[in-house]
Amino acid sequence: MSLLTVGAQRVPPRVRVWLLLSPALLVVGVFFVGGVGQALLQSLGRQPFLGETDWSLDAYRATFADPAFRASLVLTLRVVVLSTALATVLGVALALLVRRYARGPLTTLLQSTLAVPHLVGALCIGLLLSPSGLVSRLAASVGLVDSAQDFPVLTNDAFGWGIIAEYTWKEAPFIAVVALASLTPAVRDLEGAARTLGAGPWRRLRTVTLPMIAPAVAAGSVLVASFAAASYEVPRLLGQSFPATLPVVALQRFNDTDLLVRPQAMAVATILAVLSLTLVAAYLVLVSRLTRRAL
């Protein structure tokens, strides 16, 4: 028996858990204290760059009173909801198709897309869906539109179709990989038992397969939603300058030459952090309910 094994046996289980969690807790602590904490203090009036402190909620009042911020908030929520929903539905469908027909090659293909950076994905979507992109030229060549310029605007548009398309294309394989990992032999056994009892394919899908993979898929979905809410490079490349998503607005205000606008930038960043925490809280509640229902 090695010294490491003997030492591990002497450490109480509760202390061992905290030791294992200490690296993650350190990262989270530095993030909140050094990042979100500083942003919150500056949004409330602490301005070290001006050498003064005037505690107030003026930055939040000005932010919520700004029509540009409200338009950006609506755009951000629309992008988050639609891209997460589309990625989740397509990811689960892909996982079921891969399990049914060809698990090996298609799983490798799905996993290979995870290594593609979102910046590269945004550039590819721009080359495909822009007014002079591949899809518009193909549509003009087959007669769907009179010319490439008549193709519907899907990038740098007010609705955010290009941003949604990039997130859906990039995150659907991620959800598929998560769903495939949760389709364990136990799920197959339960499906077989349901088939023996006379349940058809759709009933097995609705009552057995989906409830069993729902907690894992929900975990992947909240990661997708959090990333879509806080990502900068994709909406910066594929979105309009106005309205822009909240991460773009936060950086624009942070880089403003007027330092009096800096608290508003920090207020937008704090609102983004609260939105992400709300998604995590909703995920915890959802997973708890789905787990109880599956059991």
Coordinates of C-alpha atoms in Angstrom, one line a residue:
M1 CA 0.0 0.0 0.0
S2 CA 1.5 3.3 -1.1
L3 CA 1.9 6.4 1.1
L4 CA -0.6 8.3 -1.0
T5 CA -3.2 5.6 -0.4
V6 CA -2.5 5.6 3.4
G7 CA -2.7 9.4 3.5
A8 CA -6.0 9.4 1.5
Q9 CA -7.5 6.9 4.0
R10 CA -6.6 9.1 6.9
V11 CA -8.3 12.2 5.5
P12 CA -11.9 12.5 6.5
P13 CA -14.3 12.1 3.5
R14 CA -15.7 15.7 4.0
V15 CA -12.3 17.2 4.0
R16 CA -11.3 15.1 1.0
V17 CA -14.2 16.6 -1.0
W18 CA -13.2 20.1 -0.2
L19 CA -9.6 19.4 -1.2
L20 CA -10.8 18.0 -4.5
L21 CA -13.0 21.1 -5.0
S22 CA -10.3 23.6 -4.0
P23 CA -9.0 24.3 -7.5
A24 CA -12.4 24.9 -8.9
L25 CA -13.4 27.0 -5.9
L26 CA -10.2 29.1 -6.3
V27 CA -11.0 29.8 -10.0
V28 CA -14.6 30.7 -9.1
G29 CA -13.4 32.9 -6.2
V30 CA -11.0 34.8 -8.3
F31 CA -13.6 35.2 -11.0
F32 CA -16.2 36.7 -8.6
V33 CA -13.9 38.7 -6.5
G34 CA -11.6 40.0 -9.2
G35 CA -14.2 40.2 -12.0
V36 CA -17.8 40.4 -11.1
G37 CA -17.0 42.1 -7.7
Q38 CA -15.0 44.8 -9.3
A39 CA -17.6 45.4 -12.0
L40 CA -20.4 45.6 -9.4
L41 CA -18.4 48.1 -7.3
Q42 CA -17.7 50.3 -10.3
S43 CA -21.3 50.1 -11.5
L44 CA -22.4 51.4 -8.0
G45 CA -20.1 54.4 -8.2
R46 CA -16.6 53.4 -7.3
Q47 CA -14.4 55.0 -10.0
P48 CA -10.7 54.3 -9.3
F49 CA -9.8 55.7 -12.7
L50 CA -11.1 59.1 -11.5
G51 CA -10.0 58.7 -7.9
E52 CA -13.5 59.2 -6.4
T53 CA -16.4 57.2 -5.1
D54 CA -20.0 58.2 -5.2
W55 CA -22.2 55.3 -4.3
S56 CA -25.5 55.3 -6.2
L57 CA -27.7 53.4 -8.7
D58 CA -27.4 56.1 -11.4
A59 CA -25.6 53.7 -13.8
Y60 CA -28.4 51.2 -13.6
R61 CA -31.1 53.8 -13.9
A62 CA -29.4 55.3 -17.0
T63 CA -28.8 51.9 -18.5
F64 CA -32.4 50.7 -18.2
A65 CA -33.7 54.1 -19.3
D66 CA -31.7 53.9 -22.5
P67 CA -33.8 52.6 -25.5
A68 CA -30.6 51.2 -27.1
F69 CA -30.0 49.0 -24.0
R70 CA -33.6 47.7 -24.1
A71 CA -33.3 46.9 -27.7
S72 CA -30.0 45.1 -27.1
L73 CA -31.5 43.1 -24.2
V74 CA -34.4 41.9 -26.4
L75 CA -32.0 40.9 -29.1
T76 CA -29.8 39.0 -26.6
L77 CA -32.7 37.1 -25.1
R78 CA -34.0 36.3 -28.6
V79 CA -30.6 35.0 -29.7
V80 CA -30.2 32.9 -26.5
V81 CA -33.7 31.4 -26.5
L82 CA -33.8 30.5 -30.3
S83 CA -30.2 29.3 -30.6
T84 CA -30.5 27.2 -27.4
A85 CA -33.8 25.7 -28.5
L86 CA -32.7 24.9 -32.0
A87 CA -29.4 23.4 -30.9
T88 CA -31.1 21.3 -28.3
V89 CA -33.7 19.9 -30.6
L90 CA -31.3 19.2 -33.4
G91 CA -28.7 17.8 -31.0
V92 CA -31.1 15.3 -29.5
A93 CA -32.3 14.3 -33.0
L94 CA -28.7 13.8 -34.2
A95 CA -28.0 11.7 -31.2
L96 CA -30.9 9.4 -31.8
L97 CA -30.1 9.1 -35.5
V98 CA -26.4 8.3 -34.7
R99 CA -27.4 5.7 -32.2
R100 CA -29.8 4.1 -34.6
Y101 CA -27.7 4.0 -37.8
A102 CA -24.0 4.6 -37.4
R103 CA -22.6 5.4 -34.0
G104 CA -18.8 5.2 -34.8
P105 CA -18.1 7.4 -37.8
L106 CA -20.8 10.0 -37.1
T107 CA -19.8 10.3 -33.5
T108 CA -16.3 11.1 -34.6
L109 CA -17.6 13.7 -37.0
L110 CA -19.7 15.3 -34.3
Q111 CA -16.8 15.4 -31.9
S112 CA -14.5 16.9 -34.5
T113 CA -16.7 20.0 -34.7
L114 CA -16.1 20.7 -31.0
A115 CA -12.6 21.7 -31.8
V116 CA -13.6 24.4 -34.3
P117 CA -13.4 27.8 -32.6
H118 CA -16.5 30.0 -32.7
L119 CA -14.6 32.7 -34.4
V120 CA -13.9 30.3 -37.3
G121 CA -17.5 29.2 -37.3
A122 CA -18.7 32.9 -37.5
L123 CA -16.4 33.5 -40.5
C124 CA -17.8 30.3 -42.2
I125 CA -21.4 31.4 -41.6
G126 CA -20.5 34.8 -43.0
L127 CA -19.1 33.3 -46.2
L128 CA -22.2 31.0 -46.5
L129 CA -25.1 33.3 -45.7
S130 CA -23.9 36.9 -46.5
P131 CA -25.6 38.6 -49.5
S132 CA -22.5 37.7 -51.6
G133 CA -22.0 34.3 -50.0
L134 CA -22.2 30.8 -51.3
V135 CA -25.9 30.2 -50.5
S136 CA -27.0 33.4 -52.2
R137 CA -25.0 32.7 -55.3
L138 CA -26.4 29.1 -55.5
A139 CA -29.9 30.5 -55.1
A140 CA -29.4 32.9 -57.9
S141 CA -27.9 30.2 -60.1
V142 CA -30.9 27.9 -59.8
G143 CA -33.4 30.7 -60.2
L144 CA -34.7 31.0 -56.7
V145 CA -33.9 34.7 -56.7
D146 CA -33.1 37.1 -59.6
S147 CA -29.7 38.0 -58.3
A148 CA -27.5 37.3 -55.3
Q149 CA -28.3 40.7 -53.9
D150 CA -32.0 39.8 -53.8
F151 CA -31.3 36.9 -51.3
P152 CA -32.7 37.6 -47.8
V153 CA -30.3 39.3 -45.5
L154 CA -29.2 36.7 -42.9
T155 CA -26.0 38.3 -41.6
N156 CA -25.6 41.7 -40.0
D157 CA -29.4 41.8 -39.7
A158 CA -31.6 43.3 -37.0
F159 CA -33.1 39.9 -36.0
G160 CA -29.8 38.1 -35.5
W161 CA -30.4 35.2 -37.9
G162 CA -26.6 34.8 -38.6
I163 CA -25.8 34.7 -34.9
I164 CA -28.5 32.1 -34.3
A165 CA -27.3 30.1 -37.2
E166 CA -23.7 30.0 -36.0
Y167 CA -24.7 29.0 -32.4
T168 CA -27.0 26.3 -33.7
W169 CA -24.5 24.9 -36.1
K170 CA -21.7 24.9 -33.5
E171 CA -23.6 23.8 -30.4
A172 CA -26.0 21.1 -31.9
P173 CA -23.1 18.6 -32.1
F174 CA -22.1 19.4 -28.6
I175 CA -25.7 18.6 -27.4
A176 CA -25.6 15.5 -29.5
V177 CA -22.4 14.2 -27.9
V178 CA -23.9 14.9 -24.4
A179 CA -27.1 13.1 -25.3
L180 CA -25.1 10.1 -26.8
A181 CA -23.2 9.8 -23.6
S182 CA -26.4 9.6 -21.6
L183 CA -27.9 6.9 -23.8
T184 CA -26.4 4.2 -21.7
P185 CA -27.2 0.4 -21.9
A186 CA -29.7 1.0 -19.0
V187 CA -31.7 3.2 -21.2
R188 CA -31.7 0.6 -23.9
D189 CA -32.9 -2.0 -21.3
L190 CA -35.8 0.2 -20.3
E191 CA -36.7 0.8 -23.9
G192 CA -36.7 -3.0 -24.4
A193 CA -38.9 -3.4 -21.4
A194 CA -41.4 -0.8 -22.7
R195 CA -41.4 -2.5 -26.1
T196 CA -42.2 -5.8 -24.5
L197 CA -45.2 -4.1 -22.7
G198 CA -46.5 -2.9 -26.0
A199 CA -45.2 0.6 -26.2
G200 CA -44.7 1.9 -29.7
P201 CA -41.6 3.9 -30.9
W202 CA -43.1 7.4 -30.2
R203 CA -44.4 6.3 -26.8
R204 CA -41.0 4.8 -25.9
L205 CA -39.3 8.1 -27.0
R206 CA -41.7 10.2 -25.0
T207 CA -41.9 8.2 -21.8
V208 CA -38.5 6.5 -21.6
T209 CA -35.8 7.9 -23.8
L210 CA -36.4 11.6 -23.4
P211 CA -36.9 11.6 -19.6
M212 CA -33.8 9.5 -19.1
I213 CA -31.5 11.8 -21.1
A214 CA -33.3 15.1 -20.1
P215 CA -31.0 15.9 -17.1
A216 CA -27.8 15.6 -19.2
V217 CA -29.3 17.5 -22.1
A218 CA -30.5 20.2 -19.7
A219 CA -27.0 20.6 -18.4
G220 CA -25.6 21.0 -22.0
S221 CA -28.4 23.4 -22.8
V222 CA -27.7 25.8 -20.0
L223 CA -24.0 25.8 -21.0
V224 CA -25.1 26.8 -24.5
A225 CA -27.4 29.5 -23.2
S226 CA -24.8 30.9 -20.9
F227 CA -22.2 31.0 -23.7
A228 CA -24.7 32.6 -26.2
A229 CA -25.6 35.3 -23.6
A230 CA -22.0 36.2 -22.9
S231 CA -20.1 35.6 -26.2
Y232 CA -18.6 38.6 -28.0
E233 CA -16.9 37.6 -31.2
V234 CA -19.9 35.9 -32.9
P235 CA -22.3 38.9 -32.6
R236 CA -19.5 41.3 -33.3
L237 CA -18.8 39.6 -36.7
L238 CA -22.4 38.6 -37.7
G239 CA -24.5 41.2 -36.0
Q240 CA -25.3 44.9 -36.5
S241 CA -23.7 47.7 -34.6
F242 CA -27.2 48.7 -33.5
P243 CA -28.9 47.0 -31.9
A244 CA -26.0 44.9 -30.7
T245 CA -26.0 42.1 -28.1
L246 CA -25.2 43.0 -24.5
P247 CA -21.5 41.8 -24.6
V248 CA -20.9 44.1 -27.6
V249 CA -22.6 47.0 -25.8
A250 CA -20.6 46.4 -22.7
L251 CA -17.3 46.6 -24.5
Q252 CA -18.4 49.6 -26.6
R253 CA -19.2 51.5 -23.5
F254 CA -16.1 50.3 -21.7
N255 CA -13.9 51.6 -24.6
D256 CA -15.8 55.0 -24.7
T257 CA -13.5 58.0 -24.4
D258 CA -15.8 59.5 -21.8
L259 CA -14.8 57.8 -18.6
L260 CA -18.2 58.8 -17.0
V261 CA -19.8 56.1 -19.2
R262 CA -17.6 53.4 -17.6
P263 CA -20.1 52.7 -14.7
Q264 CA -22.7 52.0 -17.3
A265 CA -20.4 49.5 -19.0
M266 CA -19.9 47.8 -15.7
A267 CA -23.7 47.8 -15.1
V268 CA -24.2 46.0 -18.4
A269 CA -21.5 43.5 -17.4
T270 CA -23.2 42.9 -14.1
I271 CA -26.6 42.4 -15.7
L272 CA -24.9 39.8 -17.9
A273 CA -23.5 38.0 -14.9
V274 CA -26.9 38.1 -13.2
L275 CA -28.5 36.7 -16.4
S276 CA -26.0 33.8 -16.4
L277 CA -26.6 33.1 -12.7
T278 CA -30.3 33.0 -13.4
L279 CA -29.8 30.5 -16.1
V280 CA -27.7 28.3 -13.7
A281 CA -30.4 28.6 -11.0
A282 CA -33.1 27.6 -13.5
Y283 CA -31.0 24.7 -14.6
L284 CA -30.6 23.4 -11.1
V285 CA -34.4 23.6 -10.5
L286 CA -35.1 21.9 -13.9
V287 CA -32.6 19.1 -13.4
S288 CA -33.9 18.4 -9.9
R289 CA -37.5 18.0 -11.3
L290 CA -36.4 16.0 -14.3
T291 CA -34.3 13.7 -12.2
R292 CA -37.2 13.0 -9.8
R293 CA -39.5 12.4 -12.8
A294 CA -37.0 10.0 -14.4
L295 CA -36.7 8.1 -11.1

